[in-house]
Amino acid sequence: MLLPIAALGPTTSDQPFLIRSASRLDQAERIRDDQWHLRFLNVSRAQTISQGEGVIVAVPDTGVDPHPDLRKNLLKGTDTVAGGLGNGQQDPNSHGTSMAGLIAAHGRGASLGALGIAPKSKILPIKAASADNFGEADDLAAAVEYATANSAQIISISSGGASTPRLVRAIKSAVAANIIIVASIGNLPHSATAYPASEEGVIAVGGVDRAGQHAAISVTGPKIDVVAPAVDIYSTSYGGKYSKGTGTSSATAIVAGAAALIRSKYPFLPAREVAHRLTATAVDKGPPGRDDEYGYGVIDLVAALTADVPPLGFESVSAPAGAGPTTAAAAQPGDESDGATARGLATLGVIVAAGVGWAVMARRRRRGDDPPPRISR
């Protein structure tokens, strides 16, 4: 069965389209201001704490073009579908390059070009879908298997659809290998959470708009863990161009970038603890506690990197002897919390200690009075 890479179908809402302007230099000069999600998430402050250094993020998608704003962070990957160069670095569609740019674009100087959430992380590109943005579920399975075998610490899957036994095995094996898997919850008009976002151990991501409210395109349901910006998201595209898109694909890549920041700062945290940091420090939206529109809330990059979040269980810190601290309680001098220690429910039902599920429950922050930053034009 076909697996649509553009989050449940080739809908125009989740398919990035090219920005056309007078010149590519003009685009590069304007793109950073257009990336409103960077200000909304306070990325500049978060990147003074971590930039994702040392983390490899696999992007199984339509391939990743070596864009000038991204190519320094682009590794040699592979293709699991025919028609590419064999290294994952060809993208005739734009979707994969857009996702990779949201994660790891380094831009060109202080304000020129696109910027990713984790600009010192590396992208492992895997062409798992053809130019029409579709791929077989087993092509995605092969991509996940490749990522697992090639040192990926995070797999960002901006797609959903049917599962096969091979894909289920690949996802479960990656989770067992301590790899963080982030997947899009899906876009309306589809109403059901697609695979692999529905799988235990996968961080399922929904979307919010510029005002921080539920994005109309985002599927709702009990599997949602966190939400991130998903409307009018600007990023890289093929041929040195830029794109703009709306959908949970973009939100997923942004959350994958957030996971890269955390894993870089706390390299010995197990994957489930990284997920716990994201859910425990999320800004609660909607009804108090987890809900089917926002999950545990909107990701908060600074809080996820600095808050004193207790581990889920006594077995959770698996650093070798002498490796140093793994929690924000031992943050570097100069790191500051935003004044709110946030704790919340564990995510995804994957926190297990000695065969018993553990969950840490406490207050989580609500920020109903803080308006999101506005874009100046």
mmCIF file of C-alpha atoms in Angstrom:
data_model
loop_
_atom_site.group_PDB
_atom_site.id
_atom_site.type_symbol
_atom_site.label_atom_id
_atom_site.label_comp_id
_atom_site.label_asym_id
_atom_site.label_seq_id
_atom_site.Cartn_x
_atom_site.Cartn_y
_atom_site.Cartn_z
ATOM 1 C CA MET A 1 0.000 0.000 0.000
ATOM 2 C CA LEU A 2 1.227 3.482 -0.782
ATOM 3 C CA LEU A 3 2.588 5.582 2.044
ATOM 4 C CA PRO A 4 2.142 9.290 1.341
ATOM 5 C CA ILE A 5 5.187 11.190 2.533
ATOM 6 C CA ALA A 6 3.346 14.496 2.681
ATOM 7 C CA ALA A 7 1.531 13.513 5.870
ATOM 8 C CA LEU A 8 -1.432 11.460 4.719
ATOM 9 C CA GLY A 9 -1.698 12.530 1.132
ATOM 10 C CA PRO A 10 -0.480 14.853 -1.593
ATOM 11 C CA THR A 11 -2.624 17.703 -0.276
ATOM 12 C CA THR A 12 -1.612 21.194 -1.315
ATOM 13 C CA SER A 13 -1.771 22.304 2.319
ATOM 14 C CA ASP A 14 1.154 20.129 3.365
ATOM 15 C CA GLN A 15 3.117 20.265 0.147
ATOM 16 C CA PRO A 16 5.645 23.110 0.265
ATOM 17 C CA PHE A 17 5.457 25.414 -2.727
ATOM 18 C CA LEU A 18 8.311 27.426 -4.146
ATOM 19 C CA ILE A 19 8.653 31.099 -3.328
ATOM 20 C CA ARG A 20 9.136 33.112 -6.480
ATOM 21 C CA SER A 21 10.759 36.532 -6.287
ATOM 22 C CA ALA A 22 13.181 38.727 -8.207
ATOM 23 C CA SER A 23 16.288 36.766 -7.303
ATOM 24 C CA ARG A 24 17.516 34.018 -5.030
ATOM 25 C CA LEU A 25 19.638 36.556 -3.173
ATOM 26 C CA ASP A 26 16.491 38.541 -2.508
ATOM 27 C CA GLN A 27 14.851 35.394 -1.166
ATOM 28 C CA ALA A 28 17.849 34.656 1.053
ATOM 29 C CA GLU A 29 17.728 38.155 2.502
ATOM 30 C CA ARG A 30 14.027 37.890 3.316
ATOM 31 C CA ILE A 31 13.654 34.300 4.422
ATOM 32 C CA ARG A 32 14.877 34.708 8.015
ATOM 33 C CA ASP A 33 12.252 37.357 8.735
ATOM 34 C CA ASP A 34 9.607 35.137 7.152
ATOM 35 C CA GLN A 35 10.540 32.283 9.503
ATOM 36 C CA TRP A 36 8.141 33.471 12.192
ATOM 37 C CA HIS A 37 8.383 30.186 14.056
ATOM 38 C CA LEU A 38 11.941 31.044 15.123
ATOM 39 C CA ARG A 39 10.707 34.009 17.164
ATOM 40 C CA PHE A 40 7.609 32.210 18.360
ATOM 41 C CA LEU A 41 9.804 29.454 19.863
ATOM 42 C CA ASN A 42 12.538 31.816 21.131
ATOM 43 C CA VAL A 43 15.076 29.923 19.062
ATOM 44 C CA SER A 44 17.769 32.572 19.434
ATOM 45 C CA ARG A 45 17.887 32.049 23.191
ATOM 46 C CA ALA A 46 17.683 28.264 22.912
ATOM 47 C CA GLN A 47 20.647 28.257 20.538
ATOM 48 C CA THR A 48 22.820 29.994 23.138
ATOM 49 C CA ILE A 49 22.393 26.795 25.155
ATOM 50 C CA SER A 50 22.531 24.122 22.441
ATOM 51 C CA GLN A 51 22.728 23.983 18.652
ATOM 52 C CA GLY A 52 22.489 20.241 18.147
ATOM 53 C CA GLU A 53 26.197 19.579 17.777
ATOM 54 C CA GLY A 54 27.113 15.894 17.560
ATOM 55 C CA VAL A 55 23.581 14.719 16.721
ATOM 56 C CA ILE A 56 22.595 12.924 13.502
ATOM 57 C CA VAL A 57 18.983 13.269 12.391
ATOM 58 C CA ALA A 58 17.741 10.904 9.696
ATOM 59 C CA VAL A 59 15.170 12.335 7.290
ATOM 60 C CA PRO A 60 13.400 9.630 5.253
ATOM 61 C CA ASP A 61 11.446 11.649 2.732
ATOM 62 C CA THR A 62 11.686 12.736 -0.920
ATOM 63 C CA GLY A 63 15.448 13.229 -0.629
ATOM 64 C CA VAL A 64 17.392 16.302 0.478
ATOM 65 C CA ASP A 65 18.907 18.698 -2.028
ATOM 66 C CA PRO A 66 22.299 20.208 -1.030
ATOM 67 C CA HIS A 67 20.937 23.727 -0.522
ATOM 68 C CA PRO A 68 23.531 26.464 0.216
ATOM 69 C CA ASP A 69 21.893 27.049 3.621
ATOM 70 C CA LEU A 70 22.071 23.349 4.495
ATOM 71 C CA ARG A 71 24.833 21.561 2.611
ATOM 72 C CA LYS A 72 27.482 21.835 5.370
ATOM 73 C CA ASN A 73 25.251 19.687 7.557
ATOM 74 C CA LEU A 74 24.271 17.167 4.893
ATOM 75 C CA LEU A 75 25.761 13.689 5.130
ATOM 76 C CA LYS A 76 25.843 11.024 2.454
ATOM 77 C CA GLY A 77 22.725 8.911 2.805
ATOM 78 C CA THR A 78 20.919 6.402 0.640
ATOM 79 C CA ASP A 79 17.874 5.812 -1.570
ATOM 80 C CA THR A 80 15.260 3.179 -0.853
ATOM 81 C CA VAL A 81 13.359 4.023 -4.043
ATOM 82 C CA ALA A 82 14.576 4.102 -7.617
ATOM 83 C CA GLY A 83 15.403 7.233 -9.548
ATOM 84 C CA GLY A 84 17.846 8.998 -7.264
ATOM 85 C CA LEU A 85 21.593 9.416 -7.039
ATOM 86 C CA GLY A 86 21.964 6.631 -4.485
ATOM 87 C CA ASN A 87 23.020 8.980 -1.650
ATOM 88 C CA GLY A 88 19.719 10.594 -0.677
ATOM 89 C CA GLN A 89 20.875 13.965 -2.011
ATOM 90 C CA GLN A 90 18.383 14.483 -4.819
ATOM 91 C CA ASP A 91 14.949 15.950 -4.217
ATOM 92 C CA PRO A 92 12.741 16.735 -7.241
ATOM 93 C CA ASN A 93 9.771 17.393 -4.956
ATOM 94 C CA SER A 94 11.003 19.901 -2.294
ATOM 95 C CA HIS A 95 9.308 18.246 0.695
ATOM 96 C CA GLY A 96 12.373 16.473 2.066
ATOM 97 C CA THR A 97 14.642 19.487 1.603
ATOM 98 C CA SER A 98 12.114 21.658 3.401
ATOM 99 C CA MET A 99 11.975 19.279 6.372
ATOM 100 C CA ALA A 100 15.759 18.997 6.575
ATOM 101 C CA GLY A 101 16.103 22.781 6.499
ATOM 102 C CA LEU A 102 13.698 23.194 9.404
ATOM 103 C CA ILE A 103 15.887 20.861 11.427
ATOM 104 C CA ALA A 104 19.443 21.798 10.491
ATOM 105 C CA ALA A 105 19.759 24.733 8.073
ATOM 106 C CA HIS A 106 22.783 26.816 9.069
ATOM 107 C CA GLY A 107 22.004 29.849 6.926
ATOM 108 C CA ARG A 108 24.661 32.152 5.519
ATOM 109 C CA GLY A 109 25.842 34.459 8.256
ATOM 110 C CA ALA A 110 23.961 36.139 11.073
ATOM 111 C CA SER A 111 20.772 36.921 9.179
ATOM 112 C CA LEU A 112 21.065 35.630 5.614
ATOM 113 C CA GLY A 113 19.366 32.441 4.524
ATOM 114 C CA ALA A 114 17.174 29.919 6.324
ATOM 115 C CA LEU A 115 17.915 28.782 9.874
ATOM 116 C CA GLY A 116 17.015 25.435 11.405
ATOM 117 C CA ILE A 117 16.226 24.670 15.025
ATOM 118 C CA ALA A 118 19.489 22.728 15.468
ATOM 119 C CA PRO A 119 21.963 24.279 12.998
ATOM 120 C CA LYS A 120 24.945 22.214 14.120
ATOM 121 C CA SER A 121 23.206 18.869 13.840
ATOM 122 C CA LYS A 122 23.763 16.640 10.806
ATOM 123 C CA ILE A 123 21.144 15.372 8.376
ATOM 124 C CA LEU A 124 21.241 11.771 7.143
ATOM 125 C CA PRO A 125 19.154 12.029 3.961
ATOM 126 C CA ILE A 126 17.173 9.014 2.809
ATOM 127 C CA LYS A 127 15.164 9.156 -0.387
ATOM 128 C CA ALA A 128 12.178 7.000 0.552
ATOM 129 C CA ALA A 129 9.584 8.486 -1.801
ATOM 130 C CA SER A 130 9.466 9.325 -5.477
ATOM 131 C CA ALA A 131 8.951 12.707 -7.117
ATOM 132 C CA ASP A 132 5.181 12.493 -6.652
ATOM 133 C CA ASN A 133 5.694 12.424 -2.875
ATOM 134 C CA PHE A 134 4.512 8.853 -2.390
ATOM 135 C CA GLY A 135 6.386 5.779 -1.260
ATOM 136 C CA GLU A 136 5.629 2.244 -0.229
ATOM 137 C CA ALA A 137 5.450 1.503 3.495
ATOM 138 C CA ASP A 138 8.309 -0.982 3.093
ATOM 139 C CA ASP A 139 10.435 1.734 1.474
ATOM 140 C CA LEU A 140 10.031 3.706 4.685
ATOM 141 C CA ALA A 141 10.846 0.539 6.637
ATOM 142 C CA ALA A 142 14.086 0.162 4.696
ATOM 143 C CA ALA A 143 14.876 3.813 5.446
ATOM 144 C CA VAL A 144 14.326 3.326 9.180
ATOM 145 C CA GLU A 145 16.495 0.200 9.092
ATOM 146 C CA TYR A 146 19.252 2.151 7.348
ATOM 147 C CA ALA A 147 19.023 5.005 9.856
ATOM 148 C CA THR A 148 19.221 2.555 12.752
ATOM 149 C CA ALA A 149 22.296 0.887 11.283
ATOM 150 C CA ASN A 150 24.038 4.180 10.478
ATOM 151 C CA SER A 151 24.235 5.993 13.808
ATOM 152 C CA ALA A 152 21.113 8.133 13.605
ATOM 153 C CA GLN A 153 20.051 9.373 17.032
ATOM 154 C CA ILE A 154 16.774 10.857 15.797
ATOM 155 C CA ILE A 155 14.492 9.875 12.912
ATOM 156 C CA SER A 156 12.127 12.584 11.688
ATOM 157 C CA ILE A 157 9.181 11.112 9.770
ATOM 158 C CA SER A 158 6.958 13.775 8.226
ATOM 159 C CA SER A 159 4.615 11.200 6.778
ATOM 160 C CA GLY A 160 1.974 8.716 7.697
ATOM 161 C CA GLY A 161 -0.157 5.985 6.247
ATOM 162 C CA ALA A 162 -0.541 2.246 6.427
ATOM 163 C CA SER A 163 1.825 -0.061 8.262
ATOM 164 C CA THR A 164 3.303 -3.375 7.215
ATOM 165 C CA PRO A 165 4.925 -6.025 9.402
ATOM 166 C CA ARG A 166 8.358 -4.910 8.196
ATOM 167 C CA LEU A 167 7.677 -1.258 9.012
ATOM 168 C CA VAL A 168 6.358 -2.125 12.468
ATOM 169 C CA ARG A 169 9.474 -4.203 13.146
ATOM 170 C CA ALA A 170 11.731 -1.405 11.909
ATOM 171 C CA ILE A 171 10.073 1.206 14.132
ATOM 172 C CA LYS A 172 10.106 -1.046 17.186
ATOM 173 C CA SER A 173 13.762 -1.925 16.585
ATOM 174 C CA ALA A 174 14.707 1.741 16.328
ATOM 175 C CA VAL A 175 12.887 2.528 19.580
ATOM 176 C CA ALA A 176 14.641 -0.400 21.252
ATOM 177 C CA ALA A 177 17.963 0.984 19.966
ATOM 178 C CA ASN A 178 17.389 4.230 21.922
ATOM 179 C CA ILE A 179 16.586 6.261 18.804
ATOM 180 C CA ILE A 180 14.114 9.123 19.132
ATOM 181 C CA ILE A 181 11.389 8.828 16.488
ATOM 182 C CA VAL A 182 9.238 11.867 15.746
ATOM 183 C CA ALA A 183 6.255 11.512 13.402
ATOM 184 C CA SER A 184 3.418 13.715 12.146
ATOM 185 C CA ILE A 185 -0.055 13.063 13.468
ATOM 186 C CA GLY A 186 -1.542 13.770 10.036
ATOM 187 C CA ASN A 187 -3.625 16.384 8.237
ATOM 188 C CA LEU A 188 -7.341 16.784 7.769
ATOM 189 C CA PRO A 189 -9.552 15.725 6.024
ATOM 190 C CA HIS A 190 -8.037 12.428 7.183
ATOM 191 C CA SER A 191 -9.368 11.810 10.670
ATOM 192 C CA ALA A 192 -7.307 8.936 12.010
ATOM 193 C CA THR A 193 -3.776 9.009 13.370
ATOM 194 C CA ALA A 194 -1.554 7.342 10.809
ATOM 195 C CA TYR A 195 1.408 5.056 11.272
ATOM 196 C CA PRO A 196 4.043 5.455 12.703
ATOM 197 C CA ALA A 197 2.664 8.306 14.864
ATOM 198 C CA SER A 198 0.249 5.791 16.390
ATOM 199 C CA GLU A 199 3.061 3.464 17.492
ATOM 200 C CA GLU A 200 4.106 3.227 21.130
ATOM 201 C CA GLY A 201 7.440 4.952 21.656
ATOM 202 C CA VAL A 202 6.993 7.470 18.825
ATOM 203 C CA ILE A 203 6.537 11.190 19.558
ATOM 204 C CA ALA A 204 3.347 12.152 17.709
ATOM 205 C CA VAL A 205 3.242 15.793 16.637
ATOM 206 C CA GLY A 206 0.300 18.076 15.867
ATOM 207 C CA GLY A 207 0.280 21.699 14.787
ATOM 208 C CA VAL A 208 -0.534 25.228 15.925
ATOM 209 C CA ASP A 209 -0.961 28.455 13.968
ATOM 210 C CA ARG A 210 0.764 31.834 14.288
ATOM 211 C CA ALA A 211 -1.329 32.673 17.362
ATOM 212 C CA GLY A 212 -0.377 29.439 19.091
ATOM 213 C CA GLN A 213 -3.863 27.989 18.617
ATOM 214 C CA HIS A 214 -4.773 24.611 17.168
ATOM 215 C CA ALA A 215 -4.039 24.589 13.443
ATOM 216 C CA ALA A 216 -7.175 23.815 11.469
ATOM 217 C CA ILE A 217 -5.242 21.344 9.302
ATOM 218 C CA SER A 218 -4.015 19.198 12.206
ATOM 219 C CA VAL A 219 -5.652 15.878 13.044
ATOM 220 C CA THR A 220 -6.786 15.542 16.658
ATOM 221 C CA GLY A 221 -6.878 12.488 18.876
ATOM 222 C CA PRO A 222 -5.527 10.637 21.908
ATOM 223 C CA LYS A 223 -2.125 9.908 20.376
ATOM 224 C CA ILE A 224 -0.933 13.532 20.126
ATOM 225 C CA ASP A 225 2.000 14.235 22.427
ATOM 226 C CA VAL A 226 3.105 17.789 21.589
ATOM 227 C CA VAL A 227 2.389 20.506 19.050
ATOM 228 C CA ALA A 228 4.581 22.991 17.169
ATOM 229 C CA PRO A 229 4.148 25.680 14.489
ATOM 230 C CA ALA A 230 2.555 24.258 11.347
ATOM 231 C CA VAL A 231 1.146 27.223 9.378
ATOM 232 C CA ASP A 232 3.017 29.323 6.785
ATOM 233 C CA ILE A 233 6.351 27.685 7.565
ATOM 234 C CA TYR A 234 9.287 28.881 5.421
ATOM 235 C CA SER A 235 12.275 26.670 4.714
ATOM 236 C CA THR A 236 14.764 25.497 2.104
ATOM 237 C CA SER A 237 13.879 23.919 -1.234
ATOM 238 C CA TYR A 238 15.674 22.359 -4.190
ATOM 239 C CA GLY A 239 17.959 24.316 -6.492
ATOM 240 C CA GLY A 240 18.876 26.910 -3.867
ATOM 241 C CA LYS A 241 15.274 28.100 -3.657
ATOM 242 C CA TYR A 242 12.940 28.449 -0.689
ATOM 243 C CA SER A 243 9.494 27.105 0.106
ATOM 244 C CA LYS A 244 6.450 27.827 2.211
ATOM 245 C CA GLY A 245 4.154 25.136 3.549
ATOM 246 C CA THR A 246 1.372 24.389 6.019
ATOM 247 C CA GLY A 247 0.859 21.042 7.724
ATOM 248 C CA THR A 248 1.982 18.728 10.472
ATOM 249 C CA SER A 249 5.011 17.721 8.413
ATOM 250 C CA SER A 250 6.667 21.032 9.286
ATOM 251 C CA ALA A 251 5.703 20.777 12.948
ATOM 252 C CA THR A 252 7.280 17.324 13.059
ATOM 253 C CA ALA A 253 10.599 18.546 11.666
ATOM 254 C CA ILE A 254 10.615 21.399 14.179
ATOM 255 C CA VAL A 255 10.101 18.960 17.058
ATOM 256 C CA ALA A 256 12.871 16.746 15.668
ATOM 257 C CA GLY A 257 15.131 19.801 15.791
ATOM 258 C CA ALA A 258 14.083 20.380 19.400
ATOM 259 C CA ALA A 259 14.980 16.780 20.233
ATOM 260 C CA ALA A 260 18.392 17.346 18.642
ATOM 261 C CA LEU A 261 19.008 20.331 20.918
ATOM 262 C CA ILE A 262 18.170 18.247 23.984
ATOM 263 C CA ARG A 263 20.154 15.211 22.912
ATOM 264 C CA SER A 264 23.175 17.401 22.177
ATOM 265 C CA LYS A 265 23.113 19.023 25.612
ATOM 266 C CA TYR A 266 22.283 15.797 27.463
ATOM 267 C CA PRO A 267 23.899 13.114 25.287
ATOM 268 C CA PHE A 268 23.382 10.299 27.782
ATOM 269 C CA LEU A 269 19.656 10.766 28.291
ATOM 270 C CA PRO A 270 17.671 7.790 26.982
ATOM 271 C CA ALA A 271 15.222 8.540 24.190
ATOM 272 C CA ARG A 272 12.257 8.269 26.546
ATOM 273 C CA GLU A 273 13.819 10.928 28.797
ATOM 274 C CA VAL A 274 14.234 13.270 25.837
ATOM 275 C CA ALA A 275 10.553 12.751 25.023
ATOM 276 C CA HIS A 276 9.727 13.355 28.687
ATOM 277 C CA ARG A 277 11.578 16.687 28.629
ATOM 278 C CA LEU A 278 9.526 17.785 25.639
ATOM 279 C CA THR A 279 6.175 16.843 27.188
ATOM 280 C CA ALA A 280 7.009 17.896 30.756
ATOM 281 C CA THR A 281 8.065 21.397 29.744
ATOM 282 C CA ALA A 282 5.443 22.019 27.073
ATOM 283 C CA VAL A 283 3.202 25.062 27.501
ATOM 284 C CA ASP A 284 -0.234 23.707 28.366
ATOM 285 C CA LYS A 285 -3.037 24.723 26.013
ATOM 286 C CA GLY A 286 -6.745 23.980 25.944
ATOM 287 C CA PRO A 287 -8.201 22.199 28.973
ATOM 288 C CA PRO A 288 -5.704 21.714 31.832
ATOM 289 C CA GLY A 289 -3.553 18.653 31.277
ATOM 290 C CA ARG A 290 -3.219 16.582 28.140
ATOM 291 C CA ASP A 291 -5.944 16.977 25.535
ATOM 292 C CA ASP A 292 -6.654 15.731 22.023
ATOM 293 C CA GLU A 293 -5.857 19.006 20.226
ATOM 294 C CA TYR A 294 -2.581 20.012 21.854
ATOM 295 C CA GLY A 295 -1.361 16.849 23.550
ATOM 296 C CA TYR A 296 0.765 18.045 26.471
ATOM 297 C CA GLY A 297 1.141 21.457 24.873
ATOM 298 C CA VAL A 298 3.307 23.639 22.648
ATOM 299 C CA ILE A 299 7.004 22.786 22.836
ATOM 300 C CA ASP A 300 9.163 25.227 24.817
ATOM 301 C CA LEU A 301 12.770 24.947 23.676
ATOM 302 C CA VAL A 302 14.355 26.976 26.456
ATOM 303 C CA ALA A 303 12.460 25.191 29.218
ATOM 304 C CA ALA A 304 13.229 21.794 27.676
ATOM 305 C CA LEU A 305 16.933 22.649 27.820
ATOM 306 C CA THR A 306 17.050 24.266 31.251
ATOM 307 C CA ALA A 307 14.192 23.119 33.494
ATOM 308 C CA ASP A 308 14.889 20.756 36.392
ATOM 309 C CA VAL A 309 12.946 17.763 35.101
ATOM 310 C CA PRO A 310 13.203 14.700 37.366
ATOM 311 C CA PRO A 311 13.962 11.449 35.575
ATOM 312 C CA LEU A 312 11.116 9.061 34.985
ATOM 313 C CA GLY A 313 12.686 6.228 36.953
ATOM 314 C CA PHE A 314 15.825 5.317 38.825
ATOM 315 C CA GLU A 315 17.130 3.394 35.797
ATOM 316 C CA SER A 316 16.765 6.284 33.368
ATOM 317 C CA VAL A 317 20.237 7.788 33.541
ATOM 318 C CA SER A 318 22.478 5.435 31.610
ATOM 319 C CA ALA A 319 25.642 7.495 31.271
ATOM 320 C CA PRO A 320 28.914 5.644 31.761
ATOM 321 C CA ALA A 321 30.911 6.306 34.899
ATOM 322 C CA GLY A 322 32.431 9.763 34.950
ATOM 323 C CA ALA A 323 30.351 10.968 32.035
ATOM 324 C CA GLY A 324 28.912 13.887 33.968
ATOM 325 C CA PRO A 325 25.390 15.136 34.701
ATOM 326 C CA THR A 326 22.417 14.442 32.505
ATOM 327 C CA THR A 327 19.692 16.651 33.981
ATOM 328 C CA ALA A 328 19.084 20.357 33.970
ATOM 329 C CA ALA A 329 19.753 20.451 37.688
ATOM 330 C CA ALA A 330 23.408 20.348 36.668
ATOM 331 C CA ALA A 331 23.156 22.831 33.803
ATOM 332 C CA GLN A 332 26.180 24.827 32.780
ATOM 333 C CA PRO A 333 26.874 28.096 34.639
ATOM 334 C CA GLY A 334 24.938 30.892 33.017
ATOM 335 C CA ASP A 335 22.044 28.673 31.916
ATOM 336 C CA GLU A 336 18.796 30.070 33.253
ATOM 337 C CA SER A 337 15.378 28.627 33.593
ATOM 338 C CA ASP A 338 12.550 30.904 32.545
ATOM 339 C CA GLY A 339 11.419 30.916 36.153
ATOM 340 C CA ALA A 340 9.032 28.014 35.883
ATOM 341 C CA THR A 341 9.915 24.435 36.665
ATOM 342 C CA ALA A 342 7.624 22.321 34.546
ATOM 343 C CA ARG A 343 6.798 18.692 35.073
ATOM 344 C CA GLY A 344 4.158 16.581 33.442
ATOM 345 C CA LEU A 345 2.921 13.204 32.464
ATOM 346 C CA ALA A 346 5.332 10.883 30.742
ATOM 347 C CA THR A 347 4.653 10.386 27.070
ATOM 348 C CA LEU A 348 3.661 7.496 24.850
ATOM 349 C CA GLY A 349 3.501 4.715 27.394
ATOM 350 C CA VAL A 350 7.143 3.798 26.838
ATOM 351 C CA ILE A 351 8.500 4.542 30.297
ATOM 352 C CA VAL A 352 9.136 1.170 31.897
ATOM 353 C CA ALA A 353 11.169 0.313 34.982
ATOM 354 C CA ALA A 354 11.530 -3.345 35.908
ATOM 355 C CA GLY A 355 8.439 -4.151 33.898
ATOM 356 C CA VAL A 356 6.281 -1.519 35.644
ATOM 357 C CA GLY A 357 5.017 1.667 33.959
ATOM 358 C CA TRP A 358 6.070 4.891 35.673
ATOM 359 C CA ALA A 359 4.646 8.348 35.245
ATOM 360 C CA VAL A 360 5.624 11.550 36.962
ATOM 361 C CA MET A 361 2.657 13.827 37.556
ATOM 362 C CA ALA A 362 2.838 17.410 38.728
ATOM 363 C CA ARG A 363 1.932 20.903 37.690
ATOM 364 C CA ARG A 364 2.669 22.086 34.201
ATOM 365 C CA ARG A 365 2.844 25.677 33.075
ATOM 366 C CA ARG A 366 0.062 27.524 31.414
ATOM 367 C CA ARG A 367 0.801 30.709 29.569
ATOM 368 C CA GLY A 368 -2.532 32.092 28.498
ATOM 369 C CA ASP A 369 -1.548 35.724 28.834
ATOM 370 C CA ASP A 370 1.640 35.772 26.813
ATOM 371 C CA PRO A 371 0.908 36.644 23.166
ATOM 372 C CA PRO A 372 3.230 35.115 20.583
ATOM 373 C CA PRO A 373 5.720 37.426 18.884
ATOM 374 C CA ARG A 374 4.402 39.249 15.841
ATOM 375 C CA ILE A 375 6.187 39.430 12.513
ATOM 376 C CA SER A 376 7.173 42.942 11.528
ATOM 377 C CA ARG A 377 6.783 43.621 7.831
#
